[in-house]
mmCIF file of C-alpha atoms in Angstrom:
data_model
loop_
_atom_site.group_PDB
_atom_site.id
_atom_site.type_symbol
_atom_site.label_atom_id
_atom_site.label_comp_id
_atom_site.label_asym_id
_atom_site.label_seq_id
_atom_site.Cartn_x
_atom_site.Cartn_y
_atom_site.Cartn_z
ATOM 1 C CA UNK A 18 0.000 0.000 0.000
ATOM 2 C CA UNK A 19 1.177 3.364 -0.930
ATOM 3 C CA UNK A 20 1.151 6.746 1.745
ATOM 4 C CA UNK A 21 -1.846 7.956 0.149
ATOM 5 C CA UNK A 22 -3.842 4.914 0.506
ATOM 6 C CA UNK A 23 -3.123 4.839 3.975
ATOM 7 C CA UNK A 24 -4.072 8.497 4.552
ATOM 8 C CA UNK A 25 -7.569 7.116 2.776
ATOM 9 C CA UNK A 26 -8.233 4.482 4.621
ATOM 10 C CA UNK A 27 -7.549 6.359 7.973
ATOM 11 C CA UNK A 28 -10.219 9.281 6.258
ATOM 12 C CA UNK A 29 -12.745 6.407 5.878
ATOM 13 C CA UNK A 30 -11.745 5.010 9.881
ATOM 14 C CA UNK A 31 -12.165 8.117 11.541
ATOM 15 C CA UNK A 32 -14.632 9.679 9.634
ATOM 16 C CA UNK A 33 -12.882 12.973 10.028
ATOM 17 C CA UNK A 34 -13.215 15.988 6.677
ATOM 18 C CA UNK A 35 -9.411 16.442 6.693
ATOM 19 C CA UNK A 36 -6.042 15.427 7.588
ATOM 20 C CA UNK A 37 -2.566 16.000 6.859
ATOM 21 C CA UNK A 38 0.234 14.560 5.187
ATOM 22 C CA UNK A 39 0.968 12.691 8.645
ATOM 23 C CA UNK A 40 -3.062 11.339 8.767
ATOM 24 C CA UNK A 41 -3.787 13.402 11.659
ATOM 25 C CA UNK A 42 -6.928 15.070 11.705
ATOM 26 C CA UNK A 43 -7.006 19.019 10.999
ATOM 27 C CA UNK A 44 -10.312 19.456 12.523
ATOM 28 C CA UNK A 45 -11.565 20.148 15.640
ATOM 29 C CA UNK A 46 -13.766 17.812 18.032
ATOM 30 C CA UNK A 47 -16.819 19.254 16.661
ATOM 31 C CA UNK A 48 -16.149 18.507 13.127
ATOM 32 C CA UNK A 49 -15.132 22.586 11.972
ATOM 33 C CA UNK A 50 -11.609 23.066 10.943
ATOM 34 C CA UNK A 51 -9.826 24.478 13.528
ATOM 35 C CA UNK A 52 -9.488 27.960 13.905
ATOM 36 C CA UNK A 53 -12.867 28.627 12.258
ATOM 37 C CA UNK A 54 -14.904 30.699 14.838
ATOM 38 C CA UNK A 55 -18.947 30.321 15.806
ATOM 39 C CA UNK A 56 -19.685 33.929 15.402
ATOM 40 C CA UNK A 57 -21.632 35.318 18.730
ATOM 41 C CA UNK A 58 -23.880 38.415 19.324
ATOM 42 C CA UNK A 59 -21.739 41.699 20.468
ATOM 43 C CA UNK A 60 -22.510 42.719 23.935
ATOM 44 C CA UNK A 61 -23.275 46.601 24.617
ATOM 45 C CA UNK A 62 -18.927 47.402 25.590
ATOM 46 C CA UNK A 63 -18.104 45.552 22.541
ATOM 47 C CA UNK A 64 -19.906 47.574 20.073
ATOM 48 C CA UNK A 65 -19.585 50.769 21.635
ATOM 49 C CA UNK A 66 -16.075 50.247 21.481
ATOM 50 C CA UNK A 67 -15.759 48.758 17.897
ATOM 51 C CA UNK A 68 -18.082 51.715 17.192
ATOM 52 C CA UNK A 69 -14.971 54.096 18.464
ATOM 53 C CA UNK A 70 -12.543 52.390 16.396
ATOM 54 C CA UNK A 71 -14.414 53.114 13.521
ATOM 55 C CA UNK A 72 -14.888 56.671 14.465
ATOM 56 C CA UNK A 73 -10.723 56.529 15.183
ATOM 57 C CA UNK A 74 -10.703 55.347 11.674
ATOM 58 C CA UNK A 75 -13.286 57.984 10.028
ATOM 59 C CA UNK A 76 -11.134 60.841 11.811
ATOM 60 C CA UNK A 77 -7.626 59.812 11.466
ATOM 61 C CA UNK A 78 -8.505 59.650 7.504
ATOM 62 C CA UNK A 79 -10.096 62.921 7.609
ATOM 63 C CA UNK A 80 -7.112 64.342 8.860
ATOM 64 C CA UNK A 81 -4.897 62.313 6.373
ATOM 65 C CA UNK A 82 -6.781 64.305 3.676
ATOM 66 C CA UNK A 83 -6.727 67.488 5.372
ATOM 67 C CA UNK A 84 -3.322 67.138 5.555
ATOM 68 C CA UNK A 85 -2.529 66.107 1.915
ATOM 69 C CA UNK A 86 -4.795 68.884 0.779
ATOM 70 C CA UNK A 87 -3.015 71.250 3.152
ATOM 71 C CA UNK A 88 0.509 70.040 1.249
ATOM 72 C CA UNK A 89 -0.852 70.407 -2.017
ATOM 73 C CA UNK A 90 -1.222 74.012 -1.589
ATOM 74 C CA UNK A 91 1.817 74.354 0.200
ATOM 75 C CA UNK A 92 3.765 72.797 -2.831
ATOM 76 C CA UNK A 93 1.385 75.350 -5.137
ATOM 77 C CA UNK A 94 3.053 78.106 -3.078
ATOM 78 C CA UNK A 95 6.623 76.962 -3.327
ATOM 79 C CA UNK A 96 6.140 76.394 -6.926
ATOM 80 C CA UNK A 97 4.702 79.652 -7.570
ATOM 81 C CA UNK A 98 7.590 81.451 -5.463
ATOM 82 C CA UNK A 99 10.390 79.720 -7.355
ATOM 83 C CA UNK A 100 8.596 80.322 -10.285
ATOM 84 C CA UNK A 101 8.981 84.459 -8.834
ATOM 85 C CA UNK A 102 12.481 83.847 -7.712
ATOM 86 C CA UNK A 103 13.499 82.959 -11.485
ATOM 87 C CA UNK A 104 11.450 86.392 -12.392
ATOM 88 C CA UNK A 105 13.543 88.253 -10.015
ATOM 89 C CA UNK A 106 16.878 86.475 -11.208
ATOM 90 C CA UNK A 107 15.553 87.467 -14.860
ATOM 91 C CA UNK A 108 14.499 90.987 -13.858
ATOM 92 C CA UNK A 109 17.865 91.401 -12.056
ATOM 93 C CA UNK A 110 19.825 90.619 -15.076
ATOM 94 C CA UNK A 111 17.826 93.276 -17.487
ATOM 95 C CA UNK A 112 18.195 95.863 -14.730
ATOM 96 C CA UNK A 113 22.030 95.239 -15.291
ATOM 97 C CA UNK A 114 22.454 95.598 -18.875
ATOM 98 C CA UNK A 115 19.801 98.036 -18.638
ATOM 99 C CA UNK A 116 22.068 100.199 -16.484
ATOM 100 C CA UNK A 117 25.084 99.856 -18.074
ATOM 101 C CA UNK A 118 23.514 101.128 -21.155
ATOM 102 C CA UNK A 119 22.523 104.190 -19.072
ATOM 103 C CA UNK A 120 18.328 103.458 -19.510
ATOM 104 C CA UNK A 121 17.110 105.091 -16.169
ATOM 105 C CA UNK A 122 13.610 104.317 -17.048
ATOM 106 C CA UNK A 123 14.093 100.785 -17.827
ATOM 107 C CA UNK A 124 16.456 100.265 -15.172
ATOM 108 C CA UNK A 125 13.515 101.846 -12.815
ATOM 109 C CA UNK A 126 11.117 99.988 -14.229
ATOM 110 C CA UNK A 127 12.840 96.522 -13.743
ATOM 111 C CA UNK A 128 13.232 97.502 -9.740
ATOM 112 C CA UNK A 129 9.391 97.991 -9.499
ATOM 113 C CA UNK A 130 9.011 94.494 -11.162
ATOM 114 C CA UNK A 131 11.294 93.582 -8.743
ATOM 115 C CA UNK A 132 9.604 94.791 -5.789
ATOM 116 C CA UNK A 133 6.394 93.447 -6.978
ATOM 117 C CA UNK A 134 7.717 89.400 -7.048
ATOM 118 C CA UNK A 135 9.444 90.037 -3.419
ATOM 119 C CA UNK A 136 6.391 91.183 -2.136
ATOM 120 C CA UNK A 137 4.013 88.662 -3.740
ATOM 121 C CA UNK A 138 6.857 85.980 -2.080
ATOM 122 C CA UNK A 139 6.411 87.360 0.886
ATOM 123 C CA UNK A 140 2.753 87.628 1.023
ATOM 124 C CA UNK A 141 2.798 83.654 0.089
ATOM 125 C CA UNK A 142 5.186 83.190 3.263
ATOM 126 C CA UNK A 143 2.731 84.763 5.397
ATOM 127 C CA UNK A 144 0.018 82.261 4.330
#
C-alpha cells in the first residue's frame, strides 16, 4: 500500500473531513476546521467600542486628507515662489544691462518688477 492509501483508509476510519500529510486530523472535536470561529452576538462594551474604532478610523482619515490637501497648496506656493524667484533672477539681469547702457527708465522699471515678485513671495510666506 502506498502513503496515500493509507491516509484514505484512515479518512474512511475516523470519519474525520481532513487530515494532513501525517493522517492526523485538521479538525476540531466538533467537526469545523480548527481555527474557524462560531460567530456570537456583540454585547453593549463591545460595540460601543468597535463603534470608536471606527470613528478613530473615520477621523484619522479625515485628517490624512486634510493634511494632503493642506501640502498640495503648500507645494502650489513653493512652486509659484520659485517660479517668482526665477522672475527676479531674470528681472535682475535686465536691470544690469539696462544700467550699463545708461536706460534710467528701464532700469527703474525693472526695480518695481522687482519689488512686486518680493512682495508677492512674501505675502505667500505669510500664508
Amino acid at each position: 500500500m502506498s502513503r496515500n492509501d493509507d491516509i484514505e483508509e484512515l479518512l474512511d476510519v475516523t470519519g474525520a473531513v481532513n487530515q494532513n500529510a501525517n493522517g492526523k486530523s485538521t479538525t476540531n472535536t466538533i467537526g469545523k476546521p480548527m481555527g474557524s470561529k462560531i460567530p456570537r452576538p456583540i454585547g453593549q462594551k463591545a460595540a460601543k467600542r468597535k463603534a470608536q474604532e471606527e470613528i478613530s478610523v473615520a477621523r484619522s482619515q479625515k485628517t490624512r486628507t486634510a493634511s494632503m490637501v493642506q501640502m498640495t497648496a503648500i507645494h502650489e506656493r513653493l512652486a509659484k515662489s520659485m517660479e517668482d524667484n526665477n522672475q527676479i533672477d531674470i528681472r535682475y539681469k535686465e536691470f544690469q544691462m539696462l544700467k550699463e547702457i545708461g536706460d534710467v527708465e528701464g532700469s527703474r522699471k525693472c526695480i518695481e518688477e522687482i519689488q512686486q515678485l518680493k512682495a508677492s513671495i512674501d505675502g505667500r510666506a505669510l500664508l
